[in-house]
Short mmCIF file of C-alpha atoms in Angstrom, two decimals:
data_model
loop_
_atom_site.label_atom_id
_atom_site.label_comp_id
_atom_site.label_asym_id
_atom_site.label_seq_id
_atom_site.Cartn_x
_atom_site.Cartn_y
_atom_site.Cartn_z
CA MET Z 1 36.68 -25.18 28.09
CA GLU Z 2 35.07 -22.61 25.77
CA LEU Z 3 31.33 -22.78 25.19
CA THR Z 4 30.02 -22.44 21.66
CA TYR Z 5 26.63 -22.82 20.01
CA THR Z 6 25.17 -23.25 16.54
CA ASN Z 7 22.34 -20.89 15.58
CA LYS Z 8 19.55 -21.41 13.08
CA SER Z 9 21.66 -20.28 10.15
CA GLY Z 10 24.33 -22.85 10.91
CA ARG Z 11 26.88 -20.36 12.25
CA THR Z 12 28.92 -21.24 15.33
CA GLY Z 13 29.86 -18.72 17.96
CA HIS Z 14 29.65 -17.70 21.60
CA PRO Z 15 26.29 -17.78 23.40
CA ASN Z 16 26.40 -14.00 23.84
CA SER Z 17 26.87 -13.46 20.11
CA THR Z 18 23.11 -13.71 19.58
CA ILE Z 19 22.69 -10.43 21.41
CA GLY Z 20 25.61 -9.04 19.45
CA ASN Z 21 23.91 -9.89 16.19
CA PHE Z 22 21.03 -7.56 17.03
CA VAL Z 23 23.24 -4.57 17.90
CA PRO Z 24 23.90 -3.50 14.27
CA TRP Z 25 20.18 -3.78 13.50
CA LEU Z 26 19.29 -1.69 16.56
CA ILE Z 27 21.79 0.97 15.49
CA ALA Z 28 20.35 0.94 11.95
CA ILE Z 29 16.78 1.27 13.24
CA ALA Z 30 17.80 4.11 15.57
CA GLY Z 31 19.42 5.86 12.61
CA LEU Z 32 16.26 5.46 10.53
CA LEU Z 33 14.11 6.88 13.33
CA ALA Z 34 16.41 9.86 13.82
CA MET Z 35 16.61 10.53 10.09
CA TYR Z 36 12.96 10.10 9.14
CA GLY Z 37 11.34 11.17 12.41
CA PRO Z 38 10.96 14.80 11.25
CA THR Z 39 9.68 13.63 7.86
CA PHE Z 40 6.89 11.53 9.34
CA TRP Z 41 6.08 14.24 11.88
CA ASP Z 42 5.48 16.65 9.00
CA LEU Z 43 3.44 14.06 7.09
CA PHE Z 44 1.20 13.22 10.06
CA HIS Z 45 0.54 16.91 10.66
CA GLY Z 46 0.18 17.82 7.01
CA LEU Z 47 -0.35 15.69 3.93
CA TRP Z 48 -1.43 12.51 5.74
CA ALA Z 49 -4.03 14.41 7.76
CA GLY Z 50 -6.16 14.94 4.64
CA ASP Z 51 -8.40 12.60 2.68
CA GLN Z 52 -6.27 12.23 -0.43
CA GLN Z 53 -3.19 10.83 1.31
CA GLY Z 54 -4.91 9.33 4.34
CA HIS Z 55 -3.75 5.86 3.29
CA GLY Z 56 -0.11 6.77 4.05
CA PRO Z 57 -0.10 5.85 7.77
CA ILE Z 58 -1.92 2.58 7.01
CA VAL Z 59 0.65 1.60 4.36
CA LEU Z 60 3.49 2.52 6.73
CA ALA Z 61 2.05 0.44 9.58
CA ILE Z 62 1.44 -2.58 7.32
CA SER Z 63 4.96 -2.32 5.86
CA ILE Z 64 6.50 -2.33 9.34
CA TRP Z 65 4.31 -5.30 10.29
CA LEU Z 66 5.38 -7.21 7.17
CA LEU Z 67 9.04 -6.54 7.94
CA TRP Z 68 8.55 -7.65 11.54
CA GLN Z 69 6.80 -10.85 10.46
CA LYS Z 70 9.90 -11.92 8.53
CA ARG Z 71 12.39 -11.32 11.34
CA ASN Z 72 12.71 -15.03 12.18
CA GLU Z 73 13.31 -15.95 8.54
CA LEU Z 74 15.92 -13.18 8.37
CA ASP Z 75 17.73 -14.70 11.35
CA THR Z 76 18.08 -18.04 9.55
CA LEU Z 77 19.80 -16.52 6.51
CA PRO Z 78 23.60 -16.65 6.21
CA VAL Z 79 25.31 -13.30 6.74
CA GLN Z 80 26.92 -12.40 3.41
CA PRO Z 81 27.13 -8.59 3.27
CA LYS Z 82 27.34 -6.84 -0.09
CA PRO Z 83 29.34 -3.70 0.79
CA ILE Z 84 29.73 -2.27 -2.72
CA ALA Z 85 26.04 -2.58 -3.62
CA GLY Z 86 24.97 -1.62 -0.09
CA TRP Z 87 27.04 1.56 0.21
CA SER Z 88 26.14 2.61 -3.35
CA LEU Z 89 22.43 2.19 -2.64
CA LEU Z 90 22.81 4.00 0.68
CA ALA Z 91 24.57 6.93 -1.01
CA PHE Z 92 21.79 7.12 -3.60
CA GLY Z 93 19.12 7.05 -0.87
CA LEU Z 94 20.88 9.75 1.16
CA VAL Z 95 21.18 12.03 -1.88
CA LEU Z 96 17.47 11.55 -2.58
CA TYR Z 97 16.67 12.38 1.05
CA LEU Z 98 18.88 15.49 1.16
CA VAL Z 99 17.47 16.86 -2.11
CA GLY Z 100 13.91 16.03 -1.12
CA ARG Z 101 14.19 17.42 2.40
CA SER Z 102 15.97 20.62 1.40
CA GLN Z 103 13.79 21.33 -1.65
CA ASN Z 104 10.51 20.03 -0.17
CA ILE Z 105 10.16 17.32 -2.84
CA LEU Z 106 8.19 14.66 -1.00
CA ILE Z 107 8.51 11.97 -3.65
CA PHE Z 108 12.30 12.07 -3.09
CA GLU Z 109 12.22 12.58 0.67
CA VAL Z 110 9.72 9.82 1.46
CA GLY Z 111 10.79 7.53 -1.37
CA SER Z 112 14.38 7.50 -0.15
CA ILE Z 113 13.39 5.37 2.84
CA VAL Z 114 12.89 2.38 0.51
CA PHE Z 115 16.45 2.66 -0.81
CA VAL Z 116 17.99 3.35 2.60
CA THR Z 117 16.23 0.34 4.16
CA ALA Z 118 17.27 -1.87 1.24
CA SER Z 119 20.89 -0.72 1.60
CA MET Z 120 20.89 -1.66 5.28
CA LEU Z 121 19.68 -5.15 4.42
CA LEU Z 122 22.53 -5.51 1.93
CA LEU Z 123 25.13 -4.17 4.35
CA LEU Z 124 24.03 -6.12 7.43
CA SER Z 125 22.89 -9.40 5.89
CA GLY Z 126 23.23 -9.61 2.11
CA SER Z 127 21.29 -10.07 -1.09
CA SER Z 128 19.33 -13.00 0.33
CA ALA Z 129 17.85 -10.66 2.96
CA LEU Z 130 16.89 -8.16 0.28
CA LYS Z 131 15.20 -10.94 -1.68
CA LEU Z 132 13.33 -12.02 1.45
CA MET Z 133 12.11 -8.49 2.19
CA TRP Z 134 11.25 -7.43 -1.37
CA PHE Z 135 7.48 -7.30 -0.86
CA PRO Z 136 7.47 -5.15 2.33
CA LEU Z 137 9.83 -2.71 0.58
CA PHE Z 138 7.70 -2.72 -2.57
CA PHE Z 139 4.55 -2.22 -0.49
CA MET Z 140 6.21 0.71 1.30
CA ALA Z 141 6.41 2.52 -2.05
CA PHE Z 142 2.61 2.98 -1.97
CA MET Z 143 2.97 5.58 0.80
CA VAL Z 144 5.21 7.79 -1.37
CA PRO Z 145 3.28 10.93 -2.42
CA LEU Z 146 3.05 11.27 -6.20
CA PRO Z 147 3.75 14.59 -7.99
CA GLY Z 148 0.72 16.85 -8.08
CA LEU Z 149 0.83 17.45 -11.84
CA PHE Z 150 0.92 13.70 -12.53
CA VAL Z 151 -1.95 13.04 -10.12
CA ASP Z 152 -4.09 15.85 -11.54
CA ALA Z 153 -3.51 14.71 -15.11
CA LEU Z 154 -4.78 11.19 -14.40
CA THR Z 155 -7.37 12.01 -11.77
CA GLN Z 156 -9.63 14.14 -13.97
CA PRO Z 157 -10.43 11.41 -16.56
CA MET Z 158 -10.91 8.92 -13.72
CA LYS Z 159 -13.42 11.21 -12.03
CA MET Z 160 -15.22 11.72 -15.32
CA ALA Z 161 -15.51 7.96 -15.83
CA VAL Z 162 -16.70 7.32 -12.26
CA SER Z 163 -19.26 10.14 -12.53
CA TYR Z 164 -20.57 8.78 -15.83
CA VAL Z 165 -21.01 5.23 -14.52
CA ALA Z 166 -22.63 6.44 -11.27
CA GLU Z 167 -25.10 8.58 -13.22
CA PHE Z 168 -25.84 5.71 -15.63
CA VAL Z 169 -26.58 3.26 -12.80
CA LEU Z 170 -28.75 5.63 -10.74
CA TYR Z 171 -30.65 6.89 -13.79
CA HIS Z 172 -31.61 3.34 -14.76
CA LEU Z 173 -32.66 2.70 -11.16
CA GLY Z 174 -35.22 5.48 -11.54
CA TYR Z 175 -33.50 8.34 -9.67
CA PRO Z 176 -33.84 11.94 -10.96
CA ILE Z 177 -30.15 12.44 -11.71
CA SER Z 178 -28.14 14.28 -14.34
CA ARG Z 179 -24.48 15.03 -14.81
CA SER Z 180 -22.33 17.95 -15.95
CA GLY Z 181 -18.69 16.94 -16.07
CA VAL Z 182 -17.90 15.66 -12.57
CA ILE Z 183 -20.92 17.36 -10.97
CA LEU Z 184 -23.94 15.15 -10.25
CA GLN Z 185 -27.37 16.75 -9.87
CA ILE Z 186 -29.85 14.55 -8.00
CA GLY Z 187 -33.13 16.08 -6.89
CA GLN Z 188 -32.36 19.46 -5.38
CA TYR Z 189 -28.77 18.53 -4.53
CA GLN Z 190 -25.53 19.01 -6.43
CA LEU Z 191 -22.55 16.78 -5.68
CA LEU Z 192 -19.00 17.34 -6.88
CA VAL Z 193 -17.03 14.11 -7.34
CA ALA Z 194 -13.84 15.11 -5.54
CA ASP Z 195 -10.32 13.74 -5.95
CA ALA Z 196 -10.61 11.84 -2.66
CA CYS Z 197 -13.67 9.98 -3.94
CA ALA Z 198 -12.36 8.85 -7.31
CA GLY Z 199 -8.77 9.99 -7.66
CA LEU Z 200 -5.48 8.31 -8.48
CA ASN Z 201 -4.50 8.14 -4.81
CA THR Z 202 -7.64 6.13 -4.05
CA LEU Z 203 -6.77 3.77 -6.89
CA PHE Z 204 -3.26 3.33 -5.46
CA THR Z 205 -4.70 2.59 -2.03
CA LEU Z 206 -6.95 -0.13 -3.42
CA GLU Z 207 -4.08 -1.53 -5.50
CA ALA Z 208 -2.06 -1.80 -2.29
CA LEU Z 209 -4.98 -3.58 -0.60
CA GLY Z 210 -5.19 -6.07 -3.45
CA LEU Z 211 -1.46 -6.76 -3.50
CA LEU Z 212 -1.49 -7.26 0.26
CA TYR Z 213 -4.29 -9.80 -0.17
CA LEU Z 214 -2.22 -11.62 -2.82
CA ASN Z 215 0.79 -11.70 -0.51
CA LEU Z 216 -1.22 -13.06 2.41
CA VAL Z 217 -3.07 -15.82 0.53
CA ARG Z 218 0.07 -16.93 -1.39
CA HIS Z 219 -1.54 -18.97 -4.14
CA GLN Z 220 0.70 -21.62 -5.70
CA SER Z 221 -0.66 -20.91 -9.18
CA ALA Z 222 1.27 -18.09 -10.86
CA MET Z 223 -1.52 -17.66 -13.43
CA ARG Z 224 -4.10 -17.18 -10.68
CA ASN Z 225 -1.93 -14.53 -9.01
CA ILE Z 226 -1.36 -12.69 -12.29
CA LEU Z 227 -5.05 -12.69 -13.22
CA LEU Z 228 -6.10 -11.51 -9.77
CA ALA Z 229 -3.50 -8.72 -9.88
CA ILE Z 230 -4.93 -7.62 -13.26
CA PHE Z 231 -8.48 -7.73 -11.87
CA ILE Z 232 -7.51 -5.34 -9.08
CA VAL Z 233 -7.62 -2.39 -11.52
CA PRO Z 234 -11.29 -2.78 -12.57
CA ILE Z 235 -12.15 -3.80 -9.00
CA SER Z 236 -10.70 -0.51 -7.73
CA PHE Z 237 -12.71 1.44 -10.31
CA THR Z 238 -15.90 -0.43 -9.38
CA ALA Z 239 -15.33 0.24 -5.67
CA ASN Z 240 -14.95 3.95 -6.40
CA VAL Z 241 -18.25 3.90 -8.33
CA ILE Z 242 -19.96 2.18 -5.38
CA ARG Z 243 -18.65 4.85 -3.01
CA VAL Z 244 -19.95 7.69 -5.17
CA ILE Z 245 -23.34 5.98 -5.55
CA VAL Z 246 -23.58 5.46 -1.78
CA LEU Z 247 -22.75 9.12 -1.07
CA THR Z 248 -25.24 10.26 -3.72
CA LEU Z 249 -28.03 8.13 -2.25
CA ILE Z 250 -27.22 9.26 1.30
CA THR Z 251 -27.44 12.91 0.22
CA TYR Z 252 -30.66 12.34 -1.74
CA HIS Z 253 -32.49 10.46 1.03
CA PHE Z 254 -31.06 12.09 4.19
CA GLY Z 255 -29.94 15.53 3.10
CA ASP Z 256 -26.70 17.38 2.44
CA ALA Z 257 -25.66 17.42 6.11
CA ALA Z 258 -25.72 13.62 6.26
CA GLY Z 259 -23.78 13.31 3.01
CA GLN Z 260 -21.01 15.59 4.28
CA GLY Z 261 -20.97 14.41 7.88
CA PHE Z 262 -20.32 11.08 9.56
CA LEU Z 263 -21.86 9.10 6.72
CA HIS Z 264 -19.29 10.60 4.33
CA GLY Z 265 -16.58 8.89 6.35
CA PHE Z 266 -18.70 5.74 6.46
CA ALA Z 267 -18.76 5.78 2.66
CA GLY Z 268 -14.97 5.55 2.78
CA MET Z 269 -15.33 2.32 4.76
CA VAL Z 270 -17.81 1.12 2.16
CA LEU Z 271 -15.14 1.73 -0.48
CA PHE Z 272 -12.65 -0.63 1.16
CA LEU Z 273 -15.27 -3.20 2.12
CA ALA Z 274 -16.57 -3.24 -1.44
CA ALA Z 275 -13.06 -3.59 -2.86
CA LEU Z 276 -12.17 -6.40 -0.44
CA THR Z 277 -15.45 -8.21 -1.17
CA LEU Z 278 -14.89 -7.94 -4.92
CA ILE Z 279 -11.31 -9.19 -4.57
CA ILE Z 280 -12.42 -12.22 -2.56
CA ALA Z 281 -15.27 -12.90 -4.99
CA SER Z 282 -12.91 -12.66 -7.96
CA ASP Z 283 -10.46 -14.96 -6.21
CA GLY Z 284 -13.26 -17.49 -5.66
CA LEU Z 285 -14.19 -17.30 -9.34
CA LEU Z 286 -10.58 -17.81 -10.38
CA ARG Z 287 -10.36 -20.81 -8.04
CA MET Z 288 -12.95 -22.56 -10.19
CA ILE Z 289 -11.20 -21.58 -13.42
CA VAL Z 290 -7.53 -21.79 -12.41
CA PRO Z 291 -7.20 -24.04 -9.35
CA ASN Z 292 -4.07 -24.02 -7.23
CA ARG Z 293 -1.45 -26.57 -8.11
CA GLN Z 294 -1.35 -29.39 -5.63
CA PRO Z 295 2.07 -30.36 -4.28
CA GLU Z 296 3.47 -33.58 -5.66
CA TYR Z 297 4.41 -36.37 -3.26
#
């Protein structure tokens, strides 16, 4: 008599086939680690070690966690590989990686991991798996370094706007402050609003935080999700203004050493706490205006 079993996806096979189902995934993961290990080693010891791209490791860790959280749902899906789409996407991802790695183009080298991971989902499981994993893959894109020229072009007007609002608020609170471009003069101190304080990368980090919040709360109302996603942009700007104001006040009251020391890093925590608080507050406001749809029975 031959023993068989039926797994969660309704497929019948031998009891040992469950272990066999994981073998292709383990091979794929080992291939990813071997391929992108040097890339992440360089990032951790280079770009990700600075302030401007310090969100990269956080986005990577959250993306892996999101993928891991969906492993049980992935196991319930029917295996319907899409070889043509999968191999085509894999070839595209490999070309991006080779060009990026050889020419030191990080947007290609790091961005290729999204396409390579998506191709493996298509090859090993099918389009339903890719649909299931769309948000972790989309979220992973936030760790891709943007081109320097593009970042610089958008960062300068953002810094100007943040500097202007910070000066406006502090001036009307009675502080002796003035502004010249992105340089704030308060008392005897001058502060330069740097890219890390109000740049495009910071905005992308806060956008990722807001989208992660949307994914975790999973509101039933599409309108509420859309409005909250739109609110994330002004929320990110406001959080940047709060960070600059906090750093300015720390420098004014405690001196330049405090503003550039531990409390400078603490102001970064204030940025994320302020953004998260504003997102939750906005979500609470939208709950009163656009309540979630209740399931019908």
